[in-house]
mmCIF file with all atom_site columns, C-alpha atoms and ligand atoms in Angstrom:
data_model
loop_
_atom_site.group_PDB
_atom_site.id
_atom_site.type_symbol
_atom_site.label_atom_id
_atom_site.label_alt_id
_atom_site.label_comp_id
_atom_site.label_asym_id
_atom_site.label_entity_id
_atom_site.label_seq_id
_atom_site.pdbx_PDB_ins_code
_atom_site.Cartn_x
_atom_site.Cartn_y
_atom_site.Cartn_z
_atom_site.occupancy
_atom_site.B_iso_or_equiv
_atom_site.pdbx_formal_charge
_atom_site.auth_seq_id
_atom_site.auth_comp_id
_atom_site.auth_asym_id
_atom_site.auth_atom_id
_atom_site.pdbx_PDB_model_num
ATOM   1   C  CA  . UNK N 1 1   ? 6.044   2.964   -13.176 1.00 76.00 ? 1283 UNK N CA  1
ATOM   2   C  CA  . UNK N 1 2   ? 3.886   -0.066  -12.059 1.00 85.00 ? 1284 UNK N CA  1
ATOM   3   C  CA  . UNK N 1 3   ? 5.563   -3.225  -12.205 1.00 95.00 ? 1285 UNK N CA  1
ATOM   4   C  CA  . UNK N 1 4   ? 4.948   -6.768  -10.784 1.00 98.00 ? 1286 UNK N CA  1
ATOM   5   C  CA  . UNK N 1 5   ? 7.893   -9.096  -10.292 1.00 98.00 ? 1287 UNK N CA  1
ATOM   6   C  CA  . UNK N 1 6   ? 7.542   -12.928 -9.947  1.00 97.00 ? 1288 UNK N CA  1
ATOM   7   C  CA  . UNK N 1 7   ? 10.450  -13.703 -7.626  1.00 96.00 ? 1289 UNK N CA  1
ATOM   8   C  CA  . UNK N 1 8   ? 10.953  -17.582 -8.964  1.00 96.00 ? 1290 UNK N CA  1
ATOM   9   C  CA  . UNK N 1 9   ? 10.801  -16.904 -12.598 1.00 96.00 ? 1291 UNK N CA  1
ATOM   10  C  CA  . UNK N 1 10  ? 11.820  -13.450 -12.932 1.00 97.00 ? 1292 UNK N CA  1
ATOM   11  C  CA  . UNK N 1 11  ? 8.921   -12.626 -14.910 1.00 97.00 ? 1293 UNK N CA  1
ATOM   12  C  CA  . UNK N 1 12  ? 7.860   -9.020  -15.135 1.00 98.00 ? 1294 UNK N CA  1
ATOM   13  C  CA  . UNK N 1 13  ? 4.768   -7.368  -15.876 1.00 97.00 ? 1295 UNK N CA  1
ATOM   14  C  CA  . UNK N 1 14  ? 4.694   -3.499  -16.656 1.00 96.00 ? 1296 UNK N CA  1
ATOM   15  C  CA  . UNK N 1 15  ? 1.654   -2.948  -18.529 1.00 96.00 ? 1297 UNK N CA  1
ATOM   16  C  CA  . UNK N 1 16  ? -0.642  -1.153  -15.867 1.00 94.00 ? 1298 UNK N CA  1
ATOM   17  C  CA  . UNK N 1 17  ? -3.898  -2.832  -17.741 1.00 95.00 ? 1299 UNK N CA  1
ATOM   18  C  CA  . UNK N 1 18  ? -1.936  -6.221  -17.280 1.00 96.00 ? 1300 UNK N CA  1
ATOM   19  C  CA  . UNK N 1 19  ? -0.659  -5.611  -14.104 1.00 97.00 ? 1301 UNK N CA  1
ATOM   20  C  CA  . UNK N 1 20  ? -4.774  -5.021  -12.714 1.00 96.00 ? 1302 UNK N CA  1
ATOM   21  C  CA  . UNK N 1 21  ? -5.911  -8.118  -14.867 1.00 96.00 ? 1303 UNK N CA  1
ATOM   22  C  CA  . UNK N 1 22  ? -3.609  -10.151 -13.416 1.00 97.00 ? 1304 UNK N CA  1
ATOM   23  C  CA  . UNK N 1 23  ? -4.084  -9.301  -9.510  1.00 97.00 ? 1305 UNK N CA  1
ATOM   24  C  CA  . UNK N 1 24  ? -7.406  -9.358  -9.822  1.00 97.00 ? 1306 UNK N CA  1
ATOM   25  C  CA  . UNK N 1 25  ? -7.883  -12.619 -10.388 1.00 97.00 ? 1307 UNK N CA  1
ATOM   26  C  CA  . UNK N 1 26  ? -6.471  -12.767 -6.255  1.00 97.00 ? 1308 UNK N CA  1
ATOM   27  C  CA  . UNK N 1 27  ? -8.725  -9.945  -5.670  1.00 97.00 ? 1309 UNK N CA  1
ATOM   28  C  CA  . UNK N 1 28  ? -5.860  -7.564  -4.875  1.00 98.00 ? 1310 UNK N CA  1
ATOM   29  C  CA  . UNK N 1 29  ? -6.738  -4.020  -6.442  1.00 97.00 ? 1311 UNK N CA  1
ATOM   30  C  CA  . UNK N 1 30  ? -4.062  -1.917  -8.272  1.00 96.00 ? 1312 UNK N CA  1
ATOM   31  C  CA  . UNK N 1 31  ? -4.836  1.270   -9.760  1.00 95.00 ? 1313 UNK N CA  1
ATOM   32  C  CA  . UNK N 1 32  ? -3.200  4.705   -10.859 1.00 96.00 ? 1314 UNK N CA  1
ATOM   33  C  CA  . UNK N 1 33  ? -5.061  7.838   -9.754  1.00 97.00 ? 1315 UNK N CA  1
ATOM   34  C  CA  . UNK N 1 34  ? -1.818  10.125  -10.179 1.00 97.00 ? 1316 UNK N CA  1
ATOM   35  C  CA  . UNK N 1 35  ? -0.461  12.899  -8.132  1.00 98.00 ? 1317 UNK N CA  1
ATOM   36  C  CA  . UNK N 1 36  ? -0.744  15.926  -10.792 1.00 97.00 ? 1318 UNK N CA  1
ATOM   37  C  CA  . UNK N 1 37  ? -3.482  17.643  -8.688  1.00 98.00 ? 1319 UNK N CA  1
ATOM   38  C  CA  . UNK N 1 38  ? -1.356  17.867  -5.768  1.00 98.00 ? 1320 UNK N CA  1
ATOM   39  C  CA  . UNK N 1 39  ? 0.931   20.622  -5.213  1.00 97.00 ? 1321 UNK N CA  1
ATOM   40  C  CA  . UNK N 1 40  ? 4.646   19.928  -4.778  1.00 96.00 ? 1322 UNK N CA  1
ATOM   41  C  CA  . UNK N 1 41  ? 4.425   21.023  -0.775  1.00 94.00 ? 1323 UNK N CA  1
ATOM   42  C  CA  . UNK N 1 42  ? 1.488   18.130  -0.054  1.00 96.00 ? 1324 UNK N CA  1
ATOM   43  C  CA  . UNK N 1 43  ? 3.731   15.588  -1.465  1.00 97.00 ? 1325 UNK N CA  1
ATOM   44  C  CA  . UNK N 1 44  ? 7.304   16.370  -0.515  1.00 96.00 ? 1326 UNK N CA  1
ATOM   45  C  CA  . UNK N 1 45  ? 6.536   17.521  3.356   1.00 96.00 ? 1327 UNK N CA  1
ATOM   46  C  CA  . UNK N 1 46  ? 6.981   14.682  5.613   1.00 96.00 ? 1328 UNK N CA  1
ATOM   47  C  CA  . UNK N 1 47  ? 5.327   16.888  8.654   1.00 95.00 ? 1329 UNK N CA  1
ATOM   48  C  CA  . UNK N 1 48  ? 2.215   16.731  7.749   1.00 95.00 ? 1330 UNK N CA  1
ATOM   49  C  CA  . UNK N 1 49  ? -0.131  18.404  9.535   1.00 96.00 ? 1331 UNK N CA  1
ATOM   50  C  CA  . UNK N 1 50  ? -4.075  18.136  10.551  1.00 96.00 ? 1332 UNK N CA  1
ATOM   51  C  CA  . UNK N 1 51  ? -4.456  20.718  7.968   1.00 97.00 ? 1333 UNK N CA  1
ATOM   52  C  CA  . UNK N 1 52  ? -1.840  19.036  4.709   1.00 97.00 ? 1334 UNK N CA  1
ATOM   53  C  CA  . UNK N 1 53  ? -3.684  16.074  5.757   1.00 96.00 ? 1335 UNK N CA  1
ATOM   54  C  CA  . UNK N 1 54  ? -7.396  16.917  4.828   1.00 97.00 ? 1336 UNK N CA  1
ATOM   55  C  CA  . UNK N 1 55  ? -6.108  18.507  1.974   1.00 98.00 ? 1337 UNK N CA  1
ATOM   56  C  CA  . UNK N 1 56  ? -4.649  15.309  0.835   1.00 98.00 ? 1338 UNK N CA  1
ATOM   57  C  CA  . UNK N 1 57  ? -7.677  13.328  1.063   1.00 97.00 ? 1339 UNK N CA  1
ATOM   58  C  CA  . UNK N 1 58  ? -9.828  16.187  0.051   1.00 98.00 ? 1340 UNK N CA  1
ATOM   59  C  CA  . UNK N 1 59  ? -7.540  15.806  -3.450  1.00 98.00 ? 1341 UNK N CA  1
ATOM   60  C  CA  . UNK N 1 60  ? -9.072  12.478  -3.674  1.00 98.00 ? 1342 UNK N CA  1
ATOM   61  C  CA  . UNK N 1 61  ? -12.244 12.427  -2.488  1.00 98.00 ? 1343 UNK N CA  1
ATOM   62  C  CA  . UNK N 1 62  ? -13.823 11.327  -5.264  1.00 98.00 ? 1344 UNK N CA  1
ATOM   63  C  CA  . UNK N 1 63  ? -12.576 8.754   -5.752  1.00 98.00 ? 1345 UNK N CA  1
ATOM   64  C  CA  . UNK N 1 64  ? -11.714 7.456   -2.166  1.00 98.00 ? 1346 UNK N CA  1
ATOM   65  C  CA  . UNK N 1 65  ? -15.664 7.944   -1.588  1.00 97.00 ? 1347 UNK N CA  1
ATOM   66  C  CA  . UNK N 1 66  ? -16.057 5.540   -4.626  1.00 98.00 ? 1348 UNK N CA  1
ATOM   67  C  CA  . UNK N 1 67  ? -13.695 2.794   -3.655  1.00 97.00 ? 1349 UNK N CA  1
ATOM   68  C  CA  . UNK N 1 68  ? -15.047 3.221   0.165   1.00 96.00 ? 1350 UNK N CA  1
ATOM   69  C  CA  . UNK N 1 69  ? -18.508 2.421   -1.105  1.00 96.00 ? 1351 UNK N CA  1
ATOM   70  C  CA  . UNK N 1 70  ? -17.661 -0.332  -2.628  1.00 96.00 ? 1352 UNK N CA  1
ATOM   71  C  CA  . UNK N 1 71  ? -15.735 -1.822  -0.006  1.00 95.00 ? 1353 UNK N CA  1
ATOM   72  C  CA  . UNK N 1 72  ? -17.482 -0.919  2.911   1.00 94.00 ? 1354 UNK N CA  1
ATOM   73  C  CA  . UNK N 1 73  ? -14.433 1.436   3.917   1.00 95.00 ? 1355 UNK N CA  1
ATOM   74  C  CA  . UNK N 1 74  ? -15.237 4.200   6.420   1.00 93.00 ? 1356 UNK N CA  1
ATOM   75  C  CA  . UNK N 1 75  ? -12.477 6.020   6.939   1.00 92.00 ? 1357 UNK N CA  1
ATOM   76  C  CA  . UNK N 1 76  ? -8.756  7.201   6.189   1.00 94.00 ? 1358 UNK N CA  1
ATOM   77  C  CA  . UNK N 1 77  ? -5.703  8.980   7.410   1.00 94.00 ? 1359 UNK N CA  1
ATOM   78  C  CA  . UNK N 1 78  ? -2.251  9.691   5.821   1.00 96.00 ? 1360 UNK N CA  1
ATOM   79  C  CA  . UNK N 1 79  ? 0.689   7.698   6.849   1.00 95.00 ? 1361 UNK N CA  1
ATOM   80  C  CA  . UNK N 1 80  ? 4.271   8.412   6.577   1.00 97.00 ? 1362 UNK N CA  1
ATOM   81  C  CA  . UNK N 1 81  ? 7.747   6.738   6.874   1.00 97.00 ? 1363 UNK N CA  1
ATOM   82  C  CA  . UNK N 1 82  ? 11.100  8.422   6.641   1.00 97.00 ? 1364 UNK N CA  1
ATOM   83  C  CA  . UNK N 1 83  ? 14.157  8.843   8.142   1.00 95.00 ? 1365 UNK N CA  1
ATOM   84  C  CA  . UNK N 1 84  ? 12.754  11.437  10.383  1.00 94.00 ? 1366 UNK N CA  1
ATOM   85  C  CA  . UNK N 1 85  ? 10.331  8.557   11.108  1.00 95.00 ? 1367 UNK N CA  1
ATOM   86  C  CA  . UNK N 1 86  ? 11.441  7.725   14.997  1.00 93.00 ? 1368 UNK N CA  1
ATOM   87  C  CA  . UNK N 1 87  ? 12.525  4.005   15.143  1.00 94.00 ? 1369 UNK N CA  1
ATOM   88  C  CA  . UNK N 1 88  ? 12.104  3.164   11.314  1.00 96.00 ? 1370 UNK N CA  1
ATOM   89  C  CA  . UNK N 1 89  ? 14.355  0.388   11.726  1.00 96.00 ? 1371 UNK N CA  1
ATOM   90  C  CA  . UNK N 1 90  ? 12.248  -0.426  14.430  1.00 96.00 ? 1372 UNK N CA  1
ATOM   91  C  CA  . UNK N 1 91  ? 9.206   -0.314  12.111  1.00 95.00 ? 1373 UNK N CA  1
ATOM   92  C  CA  . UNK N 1 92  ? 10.375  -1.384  9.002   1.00 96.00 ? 1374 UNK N CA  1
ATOM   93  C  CA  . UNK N 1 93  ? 11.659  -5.199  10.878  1.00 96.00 ? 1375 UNK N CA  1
ATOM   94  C  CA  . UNK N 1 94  ? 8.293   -5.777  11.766  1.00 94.00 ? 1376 UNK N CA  1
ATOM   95  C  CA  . UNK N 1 95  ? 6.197   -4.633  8.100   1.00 95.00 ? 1377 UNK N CA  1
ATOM   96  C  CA  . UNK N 1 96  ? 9.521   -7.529  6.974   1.00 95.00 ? 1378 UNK N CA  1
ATOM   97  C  CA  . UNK N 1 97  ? 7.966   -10.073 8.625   1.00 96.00 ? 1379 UNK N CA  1
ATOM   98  C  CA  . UNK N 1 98  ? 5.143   -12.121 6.899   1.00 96.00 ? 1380 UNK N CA  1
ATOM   99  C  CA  . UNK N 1 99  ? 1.136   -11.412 8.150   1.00 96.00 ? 1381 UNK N CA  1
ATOM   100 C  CA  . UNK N 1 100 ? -2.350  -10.832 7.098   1.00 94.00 ? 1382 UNK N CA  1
ATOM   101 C  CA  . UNK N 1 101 ? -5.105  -8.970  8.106   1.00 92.00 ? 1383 UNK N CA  1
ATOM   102 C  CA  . UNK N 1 102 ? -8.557  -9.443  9.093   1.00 91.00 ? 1384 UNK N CA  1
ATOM   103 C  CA  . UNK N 1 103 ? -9.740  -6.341  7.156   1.00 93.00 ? 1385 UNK N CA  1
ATOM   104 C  CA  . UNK N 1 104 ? -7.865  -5.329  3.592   1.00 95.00 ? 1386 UNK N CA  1
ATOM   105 C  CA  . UNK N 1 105 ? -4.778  -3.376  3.276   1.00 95.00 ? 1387 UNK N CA  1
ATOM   106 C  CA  . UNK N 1 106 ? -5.370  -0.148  1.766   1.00 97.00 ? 1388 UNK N CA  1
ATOM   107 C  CA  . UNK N 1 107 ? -2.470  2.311   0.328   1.00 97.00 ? 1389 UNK N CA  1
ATOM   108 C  CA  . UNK N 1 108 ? -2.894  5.230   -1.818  1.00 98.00 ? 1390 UNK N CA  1
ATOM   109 C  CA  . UNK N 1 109 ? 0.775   6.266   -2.369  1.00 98.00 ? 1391 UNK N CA  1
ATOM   110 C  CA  . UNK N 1 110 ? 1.024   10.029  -2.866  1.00 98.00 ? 1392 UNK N CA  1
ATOM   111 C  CA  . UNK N 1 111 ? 4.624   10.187  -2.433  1.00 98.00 ? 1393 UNK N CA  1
ATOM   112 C  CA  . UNK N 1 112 ? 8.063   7.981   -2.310  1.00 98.00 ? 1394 UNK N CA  1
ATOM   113 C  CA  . UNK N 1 113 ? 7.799   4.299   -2.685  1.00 98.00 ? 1395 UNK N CA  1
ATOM   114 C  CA  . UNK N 1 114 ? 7.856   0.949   -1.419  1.00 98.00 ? 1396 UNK N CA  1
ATOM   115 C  CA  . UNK N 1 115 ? 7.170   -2.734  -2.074  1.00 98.00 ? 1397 UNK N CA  1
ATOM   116 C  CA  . UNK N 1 116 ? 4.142   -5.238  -1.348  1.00 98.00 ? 1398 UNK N CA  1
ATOM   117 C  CA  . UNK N 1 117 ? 5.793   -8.532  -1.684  1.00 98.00 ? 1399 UNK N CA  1
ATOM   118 C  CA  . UNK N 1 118 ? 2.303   -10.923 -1.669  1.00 98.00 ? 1400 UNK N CA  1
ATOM   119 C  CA  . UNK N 1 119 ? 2.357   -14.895 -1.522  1.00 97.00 ? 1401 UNK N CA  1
ATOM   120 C  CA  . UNK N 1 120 ? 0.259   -15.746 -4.609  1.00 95.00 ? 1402 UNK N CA  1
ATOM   121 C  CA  . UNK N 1 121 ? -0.275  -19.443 -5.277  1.00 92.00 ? 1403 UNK N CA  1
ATOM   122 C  CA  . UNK N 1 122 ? 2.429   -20.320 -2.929  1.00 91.00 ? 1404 UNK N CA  1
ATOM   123 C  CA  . UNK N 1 123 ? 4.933   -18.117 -4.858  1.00 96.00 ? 1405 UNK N CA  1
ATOM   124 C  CA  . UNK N 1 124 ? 6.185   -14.681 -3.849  1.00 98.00 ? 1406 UNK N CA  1
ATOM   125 C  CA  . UNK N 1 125 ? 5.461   -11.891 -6.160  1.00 98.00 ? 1407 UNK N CA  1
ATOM   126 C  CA  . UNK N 1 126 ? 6.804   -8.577  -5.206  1.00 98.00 ? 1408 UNK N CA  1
ATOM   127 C  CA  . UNK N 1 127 ? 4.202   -5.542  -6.507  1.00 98.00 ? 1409 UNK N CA  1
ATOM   128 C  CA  . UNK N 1 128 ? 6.422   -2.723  -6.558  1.00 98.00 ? 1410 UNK N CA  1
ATOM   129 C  CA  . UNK N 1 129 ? 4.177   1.016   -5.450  1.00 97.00 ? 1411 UNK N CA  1
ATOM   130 C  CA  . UNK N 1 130 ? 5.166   4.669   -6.128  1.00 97.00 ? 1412 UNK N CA  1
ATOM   131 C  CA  . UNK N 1 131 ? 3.625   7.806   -6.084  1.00 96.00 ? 1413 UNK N CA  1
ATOM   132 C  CA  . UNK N 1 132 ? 0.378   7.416   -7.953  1.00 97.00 ? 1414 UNK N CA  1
ATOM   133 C  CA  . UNK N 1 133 ? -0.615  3.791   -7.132  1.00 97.00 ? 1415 UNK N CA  1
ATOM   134 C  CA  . UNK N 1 134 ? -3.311  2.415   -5.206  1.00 97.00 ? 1416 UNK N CA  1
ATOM   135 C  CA  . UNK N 1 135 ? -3.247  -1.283  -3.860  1.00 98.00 ? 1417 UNK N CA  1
ATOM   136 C  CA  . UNK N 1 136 ? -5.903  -3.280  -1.948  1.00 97.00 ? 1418 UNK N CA  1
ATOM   137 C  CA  . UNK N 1 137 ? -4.074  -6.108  -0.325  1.00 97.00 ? 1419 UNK N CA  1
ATOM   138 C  CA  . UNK N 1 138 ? -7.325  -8.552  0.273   1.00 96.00 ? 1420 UNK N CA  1
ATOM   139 C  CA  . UNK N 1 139 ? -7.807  -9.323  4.253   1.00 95.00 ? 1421 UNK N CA  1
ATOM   140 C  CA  . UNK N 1 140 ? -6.026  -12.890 4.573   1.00 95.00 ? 1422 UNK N CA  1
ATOM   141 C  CA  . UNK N 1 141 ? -3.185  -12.446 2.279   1.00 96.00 ? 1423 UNK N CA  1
ATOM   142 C  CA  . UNK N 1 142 ? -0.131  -13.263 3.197   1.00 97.00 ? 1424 UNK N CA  1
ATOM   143 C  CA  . UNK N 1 143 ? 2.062   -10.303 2.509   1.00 97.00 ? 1425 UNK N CA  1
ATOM   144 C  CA  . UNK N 1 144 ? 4.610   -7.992  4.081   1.00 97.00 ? 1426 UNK N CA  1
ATOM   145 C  CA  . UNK N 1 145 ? 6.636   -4.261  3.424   1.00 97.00 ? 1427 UNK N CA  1
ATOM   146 C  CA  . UNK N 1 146 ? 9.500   -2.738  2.385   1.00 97.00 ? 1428 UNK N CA  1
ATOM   147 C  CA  . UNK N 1 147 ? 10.821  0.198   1.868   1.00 97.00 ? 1429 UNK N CA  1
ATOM   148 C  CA  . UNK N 1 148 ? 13.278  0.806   -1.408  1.00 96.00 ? 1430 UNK N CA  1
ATOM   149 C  CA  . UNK N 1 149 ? 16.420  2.711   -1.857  1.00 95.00 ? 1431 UNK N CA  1
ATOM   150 C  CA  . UNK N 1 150 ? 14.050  6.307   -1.423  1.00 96.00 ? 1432 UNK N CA  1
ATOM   151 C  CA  . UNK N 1 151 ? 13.949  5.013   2.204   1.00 97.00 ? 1433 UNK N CA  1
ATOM   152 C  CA  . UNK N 1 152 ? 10.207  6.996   2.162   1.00 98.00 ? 1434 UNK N CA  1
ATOM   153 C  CA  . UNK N 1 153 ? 7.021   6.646   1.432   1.00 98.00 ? 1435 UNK N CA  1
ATOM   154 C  CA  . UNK N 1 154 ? 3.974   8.626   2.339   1.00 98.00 ? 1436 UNK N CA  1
ATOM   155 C  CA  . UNK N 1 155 ? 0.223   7.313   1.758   1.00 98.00 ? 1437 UNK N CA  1
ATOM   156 C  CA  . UNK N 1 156 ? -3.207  7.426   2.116   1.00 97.00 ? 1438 UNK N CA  1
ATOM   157 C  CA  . UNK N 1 157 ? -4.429  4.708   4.545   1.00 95.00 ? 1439 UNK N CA  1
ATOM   158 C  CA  . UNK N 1 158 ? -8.305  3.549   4.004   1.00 95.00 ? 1440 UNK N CA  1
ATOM   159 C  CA  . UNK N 1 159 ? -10.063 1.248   6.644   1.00 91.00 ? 1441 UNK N CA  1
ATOM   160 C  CA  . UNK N 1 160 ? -12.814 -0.194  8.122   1.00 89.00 ? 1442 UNK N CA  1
ATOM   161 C  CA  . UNK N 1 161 ? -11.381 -0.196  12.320  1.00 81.00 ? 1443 UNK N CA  1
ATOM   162 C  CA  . UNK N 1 162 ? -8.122  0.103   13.287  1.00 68.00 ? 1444 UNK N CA  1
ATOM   163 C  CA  . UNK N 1 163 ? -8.234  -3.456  14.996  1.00 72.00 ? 1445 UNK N CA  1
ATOM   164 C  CA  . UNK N 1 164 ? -9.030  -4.647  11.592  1.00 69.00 ? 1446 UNK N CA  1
ATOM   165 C  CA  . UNK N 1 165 ? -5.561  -4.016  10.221  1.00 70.00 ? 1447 UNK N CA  1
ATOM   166 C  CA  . UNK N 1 166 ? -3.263  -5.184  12.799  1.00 80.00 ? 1448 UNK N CA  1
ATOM   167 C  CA  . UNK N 1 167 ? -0.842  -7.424  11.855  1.00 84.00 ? 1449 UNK N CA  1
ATOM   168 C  CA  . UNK N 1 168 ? -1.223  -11.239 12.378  1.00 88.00 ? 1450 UNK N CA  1
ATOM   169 C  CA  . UNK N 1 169 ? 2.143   -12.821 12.129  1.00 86.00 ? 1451 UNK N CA  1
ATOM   170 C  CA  . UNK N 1 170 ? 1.333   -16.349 12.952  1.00 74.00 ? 1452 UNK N CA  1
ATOM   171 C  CA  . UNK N 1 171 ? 2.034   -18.569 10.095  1.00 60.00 ? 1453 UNK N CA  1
ATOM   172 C  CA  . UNK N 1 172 ? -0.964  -20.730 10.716  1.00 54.00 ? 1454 UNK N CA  1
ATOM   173 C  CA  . UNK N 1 173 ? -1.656  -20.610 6.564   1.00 52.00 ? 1455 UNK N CA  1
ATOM   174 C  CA  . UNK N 1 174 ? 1.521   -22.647 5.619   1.00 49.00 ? 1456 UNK N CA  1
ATOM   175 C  CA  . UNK N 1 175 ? -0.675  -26.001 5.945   1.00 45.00 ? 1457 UNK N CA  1
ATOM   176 C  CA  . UNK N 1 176 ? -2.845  -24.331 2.359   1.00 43.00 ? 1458 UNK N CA  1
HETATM 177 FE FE1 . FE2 O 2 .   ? 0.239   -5.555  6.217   1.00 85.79 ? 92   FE2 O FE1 1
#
């Protein structure tokens, strides 16, 4: 279930309609689309193949043509993290640390979970993803990753380049 957590307060939000009102004021996009039309194998298998994988994004065409037009997306791929992941530790110590992007963030999750913990008006507000759930983490937002007690999450990735999305860790945004 979607749910927003200011870390300060404490305050919750669970109301999906809420929860999409309220980020996008900050221009970060957070949507359902479900994973009913996907059979149990294209979710659950953490091999995915050349084959799982356009029949993943095939599942969502639609709409991933939709939100690619609008955004001037061009592409995606499927991205997974599990304990079969090699160095997740590894991995998951670096998506800890705070960065932006120069290009948006863009995760369909279609299986597991995670957390998007996003610096909004100087306060941290973790935005809590499962199997279902979209979110467009805006290029320049200070965010980072983490994994939950399903230690897995698999997801559609949508870009513009690869170079946009690489990580900038400096914290050159602290002076704001
Ligand atoms: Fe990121």
């Amino acid at each position: 279930m979607a749910k927003v957590v200011f870390r300060s307060s404490g305050k919750t939000l669970e109301d999906l309609n809420e929860i999409k009102s309220f980020l996008e004021q900050y221009d970060i996009l957070y949507d359902n689309w479900g994973t009913e039309r996907l059979p149990e194998d294209l979710k659950k298998d953490y091999n995915v193949t050349q084959e799982m994988q356009e029949a993943i994004i095939k599942a969502y065409e639609k709409e991933l043509n939709e939100l690619k037009e609008k955004k001037g997306y061009v592409t995606e791929d499927i991205v997974v993290l599990s304990e079969k992941t090699p160095n997740l530790e590894d991995l998951l110590e670096k998506f800890k640390k705070e960065h932006h992007h120069v290009d948006d963030e863009v995760r369909f999750v279609v299986d597991g979970s995670g957390v998007f913990p996003i610096k909004i008006d100087g306060e941290i507000v973790d935005i809590y993803v499962e199997e279902g759930d979209l979110i467009v983490v805006p290029a320049g937002a200070r965010h980072w990753f983490e994994l939950d007690e399903q230690r897995k999450i698999k997801c559609i990735r949508v870009f513009k380049t690869p170079e946009g999305w690489e990580a900038i860790y400096e914290e050159e945004c602290k002076a704001e």
